[in-house]
């Protein structure tokens, strides 16, 4: 066999290497042709995308973008995964969430790809007395069970352990997590329950049930309250440290205590940020373990859940795409267990079809996309490695702020954590209102004629503590007003779109205006004249050149025809007769809310 020299395989070997400075110069030239004169030295800043936590994404990453050593898979600092084999042995744990006492759905899930169960217990889910019924027919030695029981954790854990004993399973066969998380429960409800169940259950598991963990560090309450990725990580880290203090104070060794913890994080459709968050979380916890003298126990066990915040209630089918991207990111990020929430989760109890799609999402990613065949799919990406490093630094700073307050419990009770989460959500709310963070099917490309998806009511979630926010909430309120108007009058509020000039001149802004008004439940009318449109307001749609020639005259004609308010799709200009300008970056929620008010839509 002939072996070719290495240079034969070098891509573009006949061309000289391009430099970073050459790239900047070429980019500056492209920008200048669009009318933006940007100095060559600052083109990257001009094209960077700002993230929360003071982070940003640059347009180009290279080998010069160094990050802290990620180590090897399965070795400290565990950035590349808690296990040396990653998810290559059977894929990640496919964990399905259940909050209703339906034993049949549990068995169906387990028979069709689900490998563990996440059971919400108590007032917000399955009654503790129904646990045996829900797990009827389940081989508890094969299907790990993770409880989420709030202040019912002691009774729920006792019932689960009783089932193990009653069904004759060895204690070594027990797998899963009893779900003790008093700080997470306090964040949800505002009620402090104390650490007694944590220490008692942790000692019990450490002494008698070697495969069972007792404690969950649930970061979802902070994510669902609008927190950023760094805030979610910082709160999780502070909570984990608080539990370590309690458990070691109760007599457990540091490694024993660390071995009782499992961490739960949100996975969003921002796939690279999710990958970076999971990698950063492992690095941070490895550092805590090292400082505590438990370096070998620093491999964080992670449960990733597709974000409830990103789930839309309108056009919920789009949620399938969101959860697919989020699950992919969770798997690539190295999560040990992944829960894909059903696409109709925001509407009530998921039906059988939604649960099937949820579990099959992981199956496709593992079996057909082969994501689990690579130990660390994101390893070596300059972008991901740098982003994870920067995110870890931001999260560590937030963790330190919490510790200076006296720890997670003190930071929750003092209002520090709630206030900072609220500030973050306020900034993000403005982006959502301006549609700079678009929500497909809600703020972009809404479908006014869709048939509503109806589900049986789900148990009321825990409340009284941190709020639960959703990206769609402001637009959902507008759409609800439109729905009520439709039910009361038989028609939605309407706006007439007056297209000026040929299609090439008006199509872009006509499409923009149509999407904008539909996001508020206002039906756009484009056919015929204003008089027969059934609308009381109108919007001019065209290019700037035609606006200069026709905007004022057309606005005057619309006024004469009875238009009470005239919009113009475009940046504000000197046009007499135009009341409101709508454009990319305007506060769409404020514009649409005021429009519904004028139209008498309550």
Coordinates of C-alpha atoms in Angstrom, one line a residue:
X1 CA 0.0 0.0 0.0
X2 CA 1.3 3.4 -0.9
X3 CA 1.4 5.9 1.9
X4 CA 1.1 9.5 0.8
X5 CA 3.1 12.1 2.7
X6 CA 1.2 14.3 5.2
X7 CA 1.3 17.4 3.0
X8 CA -0.9 15.6 0.4
X9 CA -3.8 15.7 2.8
X10 CA -3.4 19.4 3.8
X11 CA -6.4 21.3 2.7
X12 CA -5.6 24.3 0.4
X13 CA -1.9 23.5 0.8
X14 CA -1.1 25.5 -2.4
X15 CA -2.5 28.7 -0.9
X16 CA -0.8 30.9 1.7
X17 CA -2.4 31.0 5.1
X18 CA -4.9 33.7 5.7
X19 CA -4.5 35.9 8.7
X20 CA -7.0 37.2 11.2
X21 CA -6.1 40.7 10.1
X22 CA -6.9 39.9 6.4
X23 CA -10.3 38.5 7.5
X24 CA -11.1 41.7 9.4
X25 CA -10.1 43.9 6.4
X26 CA -12.4 41.9 4.1
X27 CA -15.3 42.1 6.6
X28 CA -14.8 45.8 6.9
X29 CA -15.0 46.1 3.1
X30 CA -18.3 44.2 3.0
X31 CA -19.8 46.4 5.7
X32 CA -18.7 49.5 3.9
X33 CA -20.7 48.4 0.8
X34 CA -23.8 48.3 3.0
X35 CA -23.3 51.9 4.1
X36 CA -21.6 51.0 7.4
X37 CA -18.1 52.4 7.8
X38 CA -16.5 50.3 10.6
X39 CA -12.8 50.5 11.5
X40 CA -11.0 47.3 10.7
X41 CA -9.9 46.8 14.3
X42 CA -13.6 46.9 15.6
X43 CA -15.4 44.7 13.0
X44 CA -15.7 41.8 15.5
X45 CA -17.3 44.0 18.1
X46 CA -19.7 45.4 15.5
X47 CA -20.8 41.9 14.5
X48 CA -20.9 40.4 18.1
X49 CA -24.2 39.3 19.7
X50 CA -24.7 40.3 23.3
X51 CA -25.9 37.6 25.7
X52 CA -27.0 37.9 29.3
X53 CA -24.5 37.9 32.1
X54 CA -22.3 40.4 30.2
X55 CA -21.2 37.7 27.7
X56 CA -21.2 38.1 24.0
X57 CA -20.8 35.8 21.0
X58 CA -18.2 36.9 18.4
X59 CA -18.5 36.2 14.7
X60 CA -15.2 34.2 14.6
X61 CA -13.3 32.0 17.0
X62 CA -9.9 30.5 16.4
X63 CA -7.1 28.6 18.2
X64 CA -6.1 31.9 19.8
X65 CA -9.4 31.8 21.8
X66 CA -8.0 29.8 24.7
X67 CA -9.9 28.4 27.6
X68 CA -9.0 26.6 30.8
X69 CA -7.9 23.0 30.4
X70 CA -11.0 20.9 30.0
X71 CA -9.2 17.7 31.0
X72 CA -10.3 14.3 29.7
X73 CA -13.8 12.7 29.8
X74 CA -14.5 11.2 33.1
X75 CA -11.6 13.0 34.9
X76 CA -11.5 16.3 36.8
X77 CA -12.6 19.0 36.1
X78 CA -15.2 16.8 34.3
X79 CA -15.9 19.5 31.7
X80 CA -15.9 16.8 29.0
X81 CA -18.3 14.6 30.9
X82 CA -18.7 12.9 34.3
X83 CA -18.0 9.4 32.8
X84 CA -15.0 8.4 30.7
X85 CA -17.4 6.6 28.2
X86 CA -19.8 9.5 28.1
X87 CA -23.2 8.5 26.8
X88 CA -21.8 5.9 24.4
X89 CA -23.1 2.9 26.5
X90 CA -26.8 3.0 25.8
X91 CA -27.2 6.7 25.4
X92 CA -28.4 9.1 28.1
X93 CA -31.1 8.2 30.6
X94 CA -34.5 9.0 28.9
X95 CA -36.5 10.3 31.9
X96 CA -40.2 11.0 31.4
X97 CA -42.1 13.4 33.8
X98 CA -45.5 12.3 35.2
X99 CA -47.8 14.5 37.4
X100 CA -51.0 12.5 37.3
X101 CA -51.9 9.1 38.8
X102 CA -52.2 7.2 35.5
X103 CA -50.4 3.9 35.7
X104 CA -51.1 3.0 32.1
X105 CA -49.1 6.0 30.7
X106 CA -46.1 5.1 32.9
X107 CA -46.0 1.5 31.6
X108 CA -46.5 2.7 28.0
X109 CA -43.5 5.0 28.4
X110 CA -41.3 2.3 29.8
X111 CA -42.3 -0.1 27.1
X112 CA -41.4 2.4 24.4
X113 CA -38.0 3.8 25.2
X114 CA -38.2 5.6 28.5
X115 CA -35.6 4.4 31.0
X116 CA -36.5 6.2 34.2
X117 CA -39.4 8.0 35.8
X118 CA -39.7 11.5 37.2
X119 CA -42.8 11.6 39.4
X120 CA -44.3 14.8 40.8
X121 CA -45.9 14.0 44.1
X122 CA -48.2 15.7 46.6
X123 CA -50.7 18.5 46.0
X124 CA -49.0 19.5 42.7
X125 CA -49.1 16.0 41.3
X126 CA -49.6 12.4 42.3
X127 CA -51.1 11.7 45.8
X128 CA -48.6 9.8 47.9
X129 CA -51.2 7.2 48.5
X130 CA -51.4 6.5 44.8
X131 CA -47.7 5.8 44.3
X132 CA -48.2 2.0 44.4
X133 CA -51.0 2.3 41.8
X134 CA -48.9 4.4 39.5
X135 CA -46.0 2.0 39.7
X136 CA -48.1 -1.1 39.4
X137 CA -46.4 -3.5 37.0
X138 CA -43.2 -1.5 36.9
X139 CA -40.0 -3.5 37.5
X140 CA -38.4 -1.2 40.0
X141 CA -35.1 -2.9 39.7
X142 CA -34.9 -1.9 36.1
X143 CA -36.6 1.5 36.1
X144 CA -35.1 4.1 38.3
X145 CA -37.6 6.4 40.0
X146 CA -36.9 10.1 40.8
X147 CA -39.3 11.8 43.2
X148 CA -40.3 15.5 43.2
X149 CA -42.4 15.8 46.3
X150 CA -41.8 19.2 47.9
X151 CA -42.7 19.1 51.6
X152 CA -44.2 15.6 51.1
X153 CA -40.7 14.2 50.5
X154 CA -40.5 12.2 53.7
X155 CA -43.8 10.4 53.2
X156 CA -43.2 9.9 49.4
X157 CA -39.8 8.5 50.0
X158 CA -41.1 6.3 52.7
X159 CA -43.8 4.9 50.4
X160 CA -41.3 4.3 47.6
X161 CA -38.9 2.4 49.9
X162 CA -41.9 0.4 51.3
X163 CA -42.7 -0.6 47.7
X164 CA -39.2 -1.9 47.2
X165 CA -39.5 -4.0 50.4
X166 CA -43.0 -5.2 49.7
X167 CA -42.2 -6.4 46.2
X168 CA -39.1 -8.2 47.3
X169 CA -36.4 -6.1 45.6
X170 CA -33.0 -6.1 47.1
X171 CA -31.9 -2.7 48.5
X172 CA -28.9 -2.7 46.1
X173 CA -31.4 -2.7 43.2
X174 CA -32.9 0.6 44.2
X175 CA -32.0 3.4 41.7
X176 CA -33.0 7.0 41.3
X177 CA -33.4 9.9 43.7
X178 CA -35.7 10.6 46.6
X179 CA -35.8 14.2 45.6
X180 CA -35.2 16.0 48.9
X181 CA -34.7 19.7 48.0
X182 CA -35.9 22.1 50.7
X183 CA -34.2 25.2 49.2
X184 CA -35.8 24.5 45.8
X185 CA -39.1 24.0 47.5
X186 CA -38.7 27.3 49.4
X187 CA -37.8 29.0 46.1
X188 CA -41.1 27.7 44.6
X189 CA -43.4 28.3 47.6
X190 CA -41.7 30.9 49.9
X191 CA -42.0 28.4 52.7
X192 CA -39.0 27.1 54.6
X193 CA -39.3 23.5 55.6
X194 CA -35.9 22.8 57.2
X195 CA -33.1 20.3 56.4
X196 CA -34.2 17.4 58.6
X197 CA -35.6 15.3 55.8
X198 CA -32.4 15.9 53.7
X199 CA -30.0 14.6 56.4
X200 CA -32.2 11.7 57.4
X201 CA -32.8 10.5 53.9
X202 CA -29.2 11.0 52.9
X203 CA -27.9 8.9 55.8
X204 CA -30.5 6.2 55.0
X205 CA -29.4 6.0 51.3
X206 CA -25.7 6.2 52.2
X207 CA -26.0 3.3 54.7
X208 CA -28.6 1.0 53.1
X209 CA -29.3 2.0 49.4
X210 CA -26.0 2.4 47.6
X211 CA -27.6 3.0 44.2
X212 CA -30.1 5.6 45.4
X213 CA -29.5 9.3 45.9
X214 CA -31.5 11.4 48.4
X215 CA -31.0 15.0 47.3
X216 CA -31.9 17.0 44.2
X217 CA -30.4 20.4 43.5
X218 CA -33.2 21.8 41.3
X219 CA -32.2 24.9 39.4
X220 CA -35.5 25.1 37.4
X221 CA -37.1 27.5 39.9
X222 CA -34.5 30.1 39.1
X223 CA -34.7 29.5 35.3
X224 CA -38.5 29.6 35.4
X225 CA -38.3 32.9 37.3
X226 CA -36.5 34.5 34.4
X227 CA -32.9 33.9 35.6
X228 CA -30.0 33.9 33.2
X229 CA -27.7 30.9 32.6
X230 CA -25.1 32.2 35.1
X231 CA -27.7 33.0 37.7
X232 CA -29.2 29.5 37.3
X233 CA -25.7 28.0 37.7
X234 CA -24.8 30.2 40.7
X235 CA -28.0 29.3 42.5
X236 CA -27.5 25.6 41.9
X237 CA -23.9 25.9 43.1
X238 CA -24.9 27.8 46.3
X239 CA -27.7 25.2 47.0
X240 CA -25.3 22.3 46.5
X241 CA -22.8 23.9 48.9
X242 CA -25.5 24.4 51.5
X243 CA -26.5 20.8 51.3
X244 CA -22.9 19.7 51.6
X245 CA -22.6 21.7 54.8
X246 CA -25.7 20.2 56.2
X247 CA -24.8 16.6 55.3
X248 CA -21.3 16.8 56.6
X249 CA -22.5 18.5 59.7
X250 CA -24.8 15.5 60.2
X251 CA -21.9 13.1 60.1
X252 CA -21.5 12.1 56.5
X253 CA -18.1 12.2 54.9
X254 CA -17.6 14.8 52.2
X255 CA -17.5 12.2 49.4
X256 CA -20.5 10.5 50.9
X257 CA -22.4 13.8 51.0
X258 CA -21.4 14.8 47.4
X259 CA -22.5 11.3 46.3
X260 CA -26.1 12.0 47.4
X261 CA -26.6 15.0 45.1
X262 CA -28.1 15.2 41.6
X263 CA -28.4 18.5 39.8
X264 CA -31.3 19.5 37.5
X265 CA -30.9 22.2 34.8
X266 CA -33.0 23.7 32.1
X267 CA -32.1 23.0 28.4
X268 CA -33.2 25.7 26.0
X269 CA -33.4 26.0 22.2
X270 CA -30.2 28.2 22.4
X271 CA -28.2 25.0 21.8
X272 CA -24.7 26.4 22.3
X273 CA -25.5 28.2 25.5
X274 CA -27.1 25.0 26.8
X275 CA -24.0 22.9 25.9
X276 CA -21.8 25.5 27.5
X277 CA -24.0 25.7 30.6
X278 CA -23.8 22.0 31.3
X279 CA -20.0 21.9 30.8
X280 CA -19.6 25.0 33.0
X281 CA -21.7 23.4 35.7
X282 CA -19.5 20.4 35.9
X283 CA -16.3 22.5 36.1
X284 CA -17.8 24.6 38.9
X285 CA -18.9 21.6 40.9
X286 CA -15.6 19.9 40.4
X287 CA -13.9 23.0 41.9
X288 CA -16.2 22.9 44.9
X289 CA -15.4 19.2 45.5
X290 CA -11.7 19.9 45.1
X291 CA -11.8 22.7 47.7
X292 CA -13.8 20.4 50.1
X293 CA -11.3 17.6 49.7
X294 CA -13.6 15.3 47.7
X295 CA -11.9 15.6 44.3
X296 CA -12.9 12.0 43.3
X297 CA -16.6 12.8 44.1
X298 CA -16.6 16.0 41.9
X299 CA -18.3 14.3 38.9
X300 CA -21.7 16.1 38.9
X301 CA -24.7 14.0 38.0
X302 CA -26.9 16.1 35.7
X303 CA -30.6 15.9 34.8
X304 CA -31.5 18.3 31.9
X305 CA -35.1 19.3 31.3
X306 CA -36.3 21.1 28.2
X307 CA -37.2 24.6 29.3
X308 CA -40.8 25.4 30.3
X309 CA -40.1 29.1 29.7
X310 CA -39.7 28.6 26.0
X311 CA -42.9 26.6 25.5
X312 CA -45.6 28.4 23.6
X313 CA -49.3 28.0 24.2
X314 CA -50.2 29.3 20.7
X315 CA -49.3 27.0 17.8
X316 CA -47.9 24.5 20.3
X317 CA -46.7 22.2 17.5
X318 CA -43.7 24.4 17.2
X319 CA -42.7 23.3 20.7
X320 CA -41.7 20.0 19.1
X321 CA -38.9 21.8 17.3
X322 CA -37.9 23.7 20.4
X323 CA -37.6 20.6 22.5
X324 CA -35.7 18.7 19.8
X325 CA -33.0 21.4 19.7
X326 CA -32.9 21.6 23.5
X327 CA -32.7 17.8 23.9
X328 CA -29.9 17.7 21.3
X329 CA -28.0 20.4 23.3
X330 CA -28.5 18.5 26.5
X331 CA -27.2 15.3 25.0
X332 CA -24.2 17.0 23.4
X333 CA -23.6 18.9 26.6
X334 CA -23.1 15.6 28.4
X335 CA -26.3 15.4 30.6
X336 CA -26.7 12.0 32.3
X337 CA -30.5 12.1 32.1
X338 CA -32.7 14.1 29.7
X339 CA -36.4 14.9 30.1
X340 CA -38.2 16.2 27.0
X341 CA -41.4 17.9 28.1
X342 CA -44.4 17.1 25.8
X343 CA -45.2 19.8 23.3
X344 CA -48.6 20.4 25.0
X345 CA -47.2 20.6 28.5
X346 CA -48.2 24.3 28.8
X347 CA -51.8 23.5 28.0
X348 CA -52.6 20.9 30.7
X349 CA -52.0 17.2 31.0
X350 CA -50.2 15.8 27.9
X351 CA -52.0 13.3 25.8
X352 CA -50.6 9.9 24.6
X353 CA -49.4 11.4 21.3
X354 CA -47.5 14.2 23.0
X355 CA -45.8 11.8 25.4
X356 CA -44.9 9.5 22.5
X357 CA -43.3 12.4 20.6
X358 CA -41.4 13.5 23.7
X359 CA -39.8 10.1 24.4
X360 CA -39.2 9.5 20.7
X361 CA -37.2 12.7 20.4
X362 CA -34.5 11.2 22.5
X363 CA -34.7 7.9 20.7
X364 CA -34.2 9.6 17.3
X365 CA -31.2 11.6 18.6
X366 CA -29.6 8.6 20.2
X367 CA -30.5 5.8 17.7
X368 CA -30.8 7.6 14.4
X369 CA -28.7 10.7 14.8
X370 CA -26.0 8.7 16.6
X371 CA -25.3 11.5 19.1
X372 CA -24.4 9.0 21.8
X373 CA -21.7 7.3 19.6
X374 CA -19.3 10.2 20.4
X375 CA -18.0 10.6 23.9
X376 CA -17.8 14.4 23.8
X377 CA -19.3 15.8 20.6
X378 CA -18.7 19.5 21.5
X379 CA -15.1 18.9 22.6
X380 CA -12.5 21.0 20.8
X381 CA -14.9 23.6 19.6
X382 CA -13.2 26.9 20.2
X383 CA -16.5 28.7 20.5
X384 CA -18.1 26.2 22.9
X385 CA -15.0 25.9 25.1
X386 CA -14.5 29.7 25.3
X387 CA -18.2 30.3 26.0
X388 CA -18.3 27.6 28.7
X389 CA -15.2 29.2 30.4
X390 CA -16.7 32.7 30.3
X391 CA -20.0 31.4 31.6
X392 CA -18.3 29.5 34.4
X393 CA -16.6 32.7 35.5
X394 CA -19.8 34.7 35.5
X395 CA -21.6 32.0 37.4
X396 CA -18.8 31.8 40.0
X397 CA -19.1 35.6 40.6
X398 CA -22.8 35.2 41.2
X399 CA -22.2 32.3 43.5
X400 CA -19.8 34.4 45.5
X401 CA -22.4 37.2 45.8
X402 CA -24.8 34.6 47.2
X403 CA -22.2 33.3 49.7
X404 CA -21.5 36.9 50.8
X405 CA -25.2 37.2 51.6
X406 CA -24.8 34.2 53.9
X407 CA -25.7 31.4 51.5
X408 CA -28.7 30.4 49.3
X409 CA -31.3 30.4 52.0
X410 CA -30.3 33.9 53.2
X411 CA -30.1 35.2 49.6
X412 CA -33.6 33.9 48.9
X413 CA -35.1 35.4 52.1
X414 CA -33.4 38.7 51.9
X415 CA -34.8 39.3 48.4
X416 CA -31.4 39.4 46.8
X417 CA -32.0 36.4 44.5
X418 CA -35.6 37.3 43.6
X419 CA -34.7 40.9 42.8
X420 CA -31.8 40.0 40.6
X421 CA -33.8 37.4 38.7
X422 CA -36.6 40.0 38.2
X423 CA -34.1 42.5 36.8
X424 CA -32.8 39.9 34.3
X425 CA -36.3 39.0 33.2
X426 CA -37.3 42.7 32.9
X427 CA -34.5 43.2 30.4
X428 CA -35.4 40.1 28.5
X429 CA -39.1 41.1 28.5
X430 CA -38.1 44.2 26.7
X431 CA -36.3 42.2 24.0
X432 CA -39.4 39.9 23.6
X433 CA -41.7 42.9 23.3
X434 CA -39.4 44.4 20.6
X435 CA -39.3 41.0 18.9
X436 CA -35.5 41.1 18.9
X437 CA -36.0 37.7 20.6
X438 CA -38.6 36.2 18.3
X439 CA -41.0 33.5 19.3
X440 CA -42.2 31.6 16.2
X441 CA -45.9 31.1 16.1
X442 CA -46.4 33.8 18.8
X443 CA -44.6 37.0 18.0
X444 CA -43.5 35.9 14.6
X445 CA -45.6 34.1 12.0
X446 CA -48.7 33.7 14.2
X447 CA -51.6 31.7 12.9
X448 CA -54.9 33.4 13.8
X449 CA -57.1 30.7 12.4
X450 CA -55.5 27.7 14.2
X451 CA -57.8 25.4 16.0
X452 CA -57.1 25.6 19.8
X453 CA -55.4 22.6 21.3
X454 CA -57.4 21.6 24.4
X455 CA -56.1 19.3 27.2
X456 CA -57.4 18.2 30.5
X457 CA -56.3 20.5 33.3
X458 CA -53.1 19.6 35.1
X459 CA -52.6 19.9 38.8
X460 CA -51.9 23.5 39.9
X461 CA -48.1 23.9 40.2
X462 CA -46.5 25.0 43.5
X463 CA -46.6 28.7 44.0
X464 CA -46.1 31.5 46.5
X465 CA -42.3 31.9 46.0
X466 CA -40.5 32.9 42.8
X467 CA -42.8 33.6 39.8
X468 CA -43.0 31.3 36.8
X469 CA -42.5 33.2 33.6
X470 CA -43.0 32.3 29.9
X471 CA -41.6 34.0 26.8
X472 CA -45.1 34.1 25.3
X473 CA -46.9 35.7 28.2
X474 CA -47.2 39.3 26.9
X475 CA -48.4 38.2 23.5
X476 CA -50.6 35.5 25.0
X477 CA -52.5 38.3 26.9
X478 CA -53.1 40.2 23.7
X479 CA -54.3 37.1 21.9
X480 CA -56.6 36.3 24.8
X481 CA -58.2 39.7 24.4
X482 CA -58.7 39.1 20.7
X483 CA -60.2 35.7 21.4
X484 CA -62.7 37.2 23.8
X485 CA -63.7 39.8 21.3
X486 CA -64.2 37.1 18.6
X487 CA -66.4 35.1 21.0
X488 CA -68.5 38.2 21.9
X489 CA -68.8 39.8 18.4
X490 CA -68.2 37.0 15.9
X491 CA -65.2 38.8 14.4
X492 CA -61.6 39.7 15.3
X493 CA -60.4 43.3 15.4
X494 CA -59.1 44.3 12.0
X495 CA -56.6 46.6 10.4
X496 CA -56.4 47.5 6.7
X497 CA -53.0 47.2 5.1
X498 CA -52.7 49.7 2.2
X499 CA -50.0 48.5 -0.1
X500 CA -48.4 51.3 -2.2
X501 CA -46.8 50.6 -5.6
X502 CA -45.8 47.2 -7.1
X503 CA -45.2 44.0 -5.2
X504 CA -41.4 44.5 -5.2
X505 CA -41.8 47.8 -3.4
X506 CA -44.4 46.8 -0.7
X507 CA -44.1 43.0 -0.1
X508 CA -41.4 43.1 2.6
X509 CA -43.2 45.7 4.8
X510 CA -46.6 44.3 4.0
X511 CA -45.4 40.9 5.4
X512 CA -43.8 42.6 8.4
X513 CA -47.0 44.5 9.2
X514 CA -49.2 41.5 8.8
X515 CA -47.1 39.4 11.2
X516 CA -46.9 42.3 13.7
X517 CA -50.7 42.8 13.9
X518 CA -51.5 39.1 13.9
X519 CA -49.2 38.7 16.9
X520 CA -51.7 40.9 18.8
X521 CA -54.7 39.0 17.5
X522 CA -55.5 41.7 15.0
X523 CA -56.6 40.4 11.6
X524 CA -54.9 42.1 8.6
X525 CA -57.0 42.9 5.5
X526 CA -55.2 43.3 2.2
X527 CA -57.9 42.9 -0.4
X528 CA -60.3 45.6 -1.7
X529 CA -60.6 49.1 -0.3
X530 CA -60.7 50.4 3.2
X531 CA -64.5 51.0 3.1
X532 CA -65.3 47.3 2.7
X533 CA -62.6 46.0 5.0
X534 CA -64.5 46.2 8.3
X535 CA -61.4 47.9 9.8
X536 CA -61.3 51.1 11.7
X537 CA -57.5 51.6 11.4
X538 CA -55.1 51.3 8.5
X539 CA -51.4 50.8 7.9
X540 CA -49.3 52.1 4.9
X541 CA -46.9 49.5 3.5
X542 CA -44.2 50.3 0.9
X543 CA -40.7 51.4 0.4
X544 CA -39.2 54.8 1.5
X545 CA -39.1 56.2 -2.1
X546 CA -42.9 55.7 -2.6
X547 CA -43.6 57.0 1.0
X548 CA -42.0 60.3 0.0
X549 CA -44.3 60.5 -3.0
X550 CA -47.6 59.0 -1.7
X551 CA -47.7 58.6 2.1
X552 CA -49.3 61.9 3.0
X553 CA -51.9 61.8 0.2
X554 CA -52.8 58.2 1.0
X555 CA -53.1 58.9 4.7
X556 CA -55.4 61.8 3.9
X557 CA -57.5 59.6 1.7
X558 CA -57.8 56.9 4.4
X559 CA -58.8 59.6 6.9
X560 CA -61.6 60.7 4.5
X561 CA -62.7 57.1 4.1
X562 CA -63.1 56.8 7.9
X563 CA -59.8 55.6 9.2
X564 CA -59.5 56.7 12.9
X565 CA -55.8 55.9 13.1
X566 CA -53.1 55.5 10.4
X567 CA -49.9 53.5 10.8
X568 CA -46.8 53.5 8.6
X569 CA -44.6 50.4 8.3
X570 CA -41.1 51.9 8.5
X571 CA -38.9 54.2 10.5
X572 CA -40.4 57.4 11.8
X573 CA -40.5 60.2 9.1
X574 CA -42.0 63.6 8.5
X575 CA -45.3 62.4 7.1
X576 CA -48.4 64.5 8.0
X577 CA -51.4 62.3 8.8
X578 CA -49.4 59.3 10.1
X579 CA -50.1 58.6 13.8
X580 CA -47.8 55.6 14.6
X581 CA -44.8 54.1 13.0
X582 CA -44.2 50.4 13.3
X583 CA -40.7 49.0 12.5
X584 CA -38.2 46.4 13.4
X585 CA -37.3 47.0 17.0
X586 CA -40.3 49.0 18.0
X587 CA -42.1 48.0 21.2
X588 CA -44.7 45.7 19.5
X589 CA -46.5 44.8 22.8
X590 CA -47.1 48.5 23.6
X591 CA -48.2 49.3 20.1
X592 CA -50.6 46.3 19.9
X593 CA -52.0 46.9 23.4
X594 CA -52.7 50.5 22.6
X595 CA -54.3 49.5 19.3
X596 CA -56.7 47.0 21.0
X597 CA -57.5 49.7 23.6
X598 CA -58.6 52.1 20.8
X599 CA -60.5 49.4 19.1
X600 CA -62.5 48.7 22.2
X601 CA -61.1 45.2 22.7
X602 CA -61.1 44.6 26.4

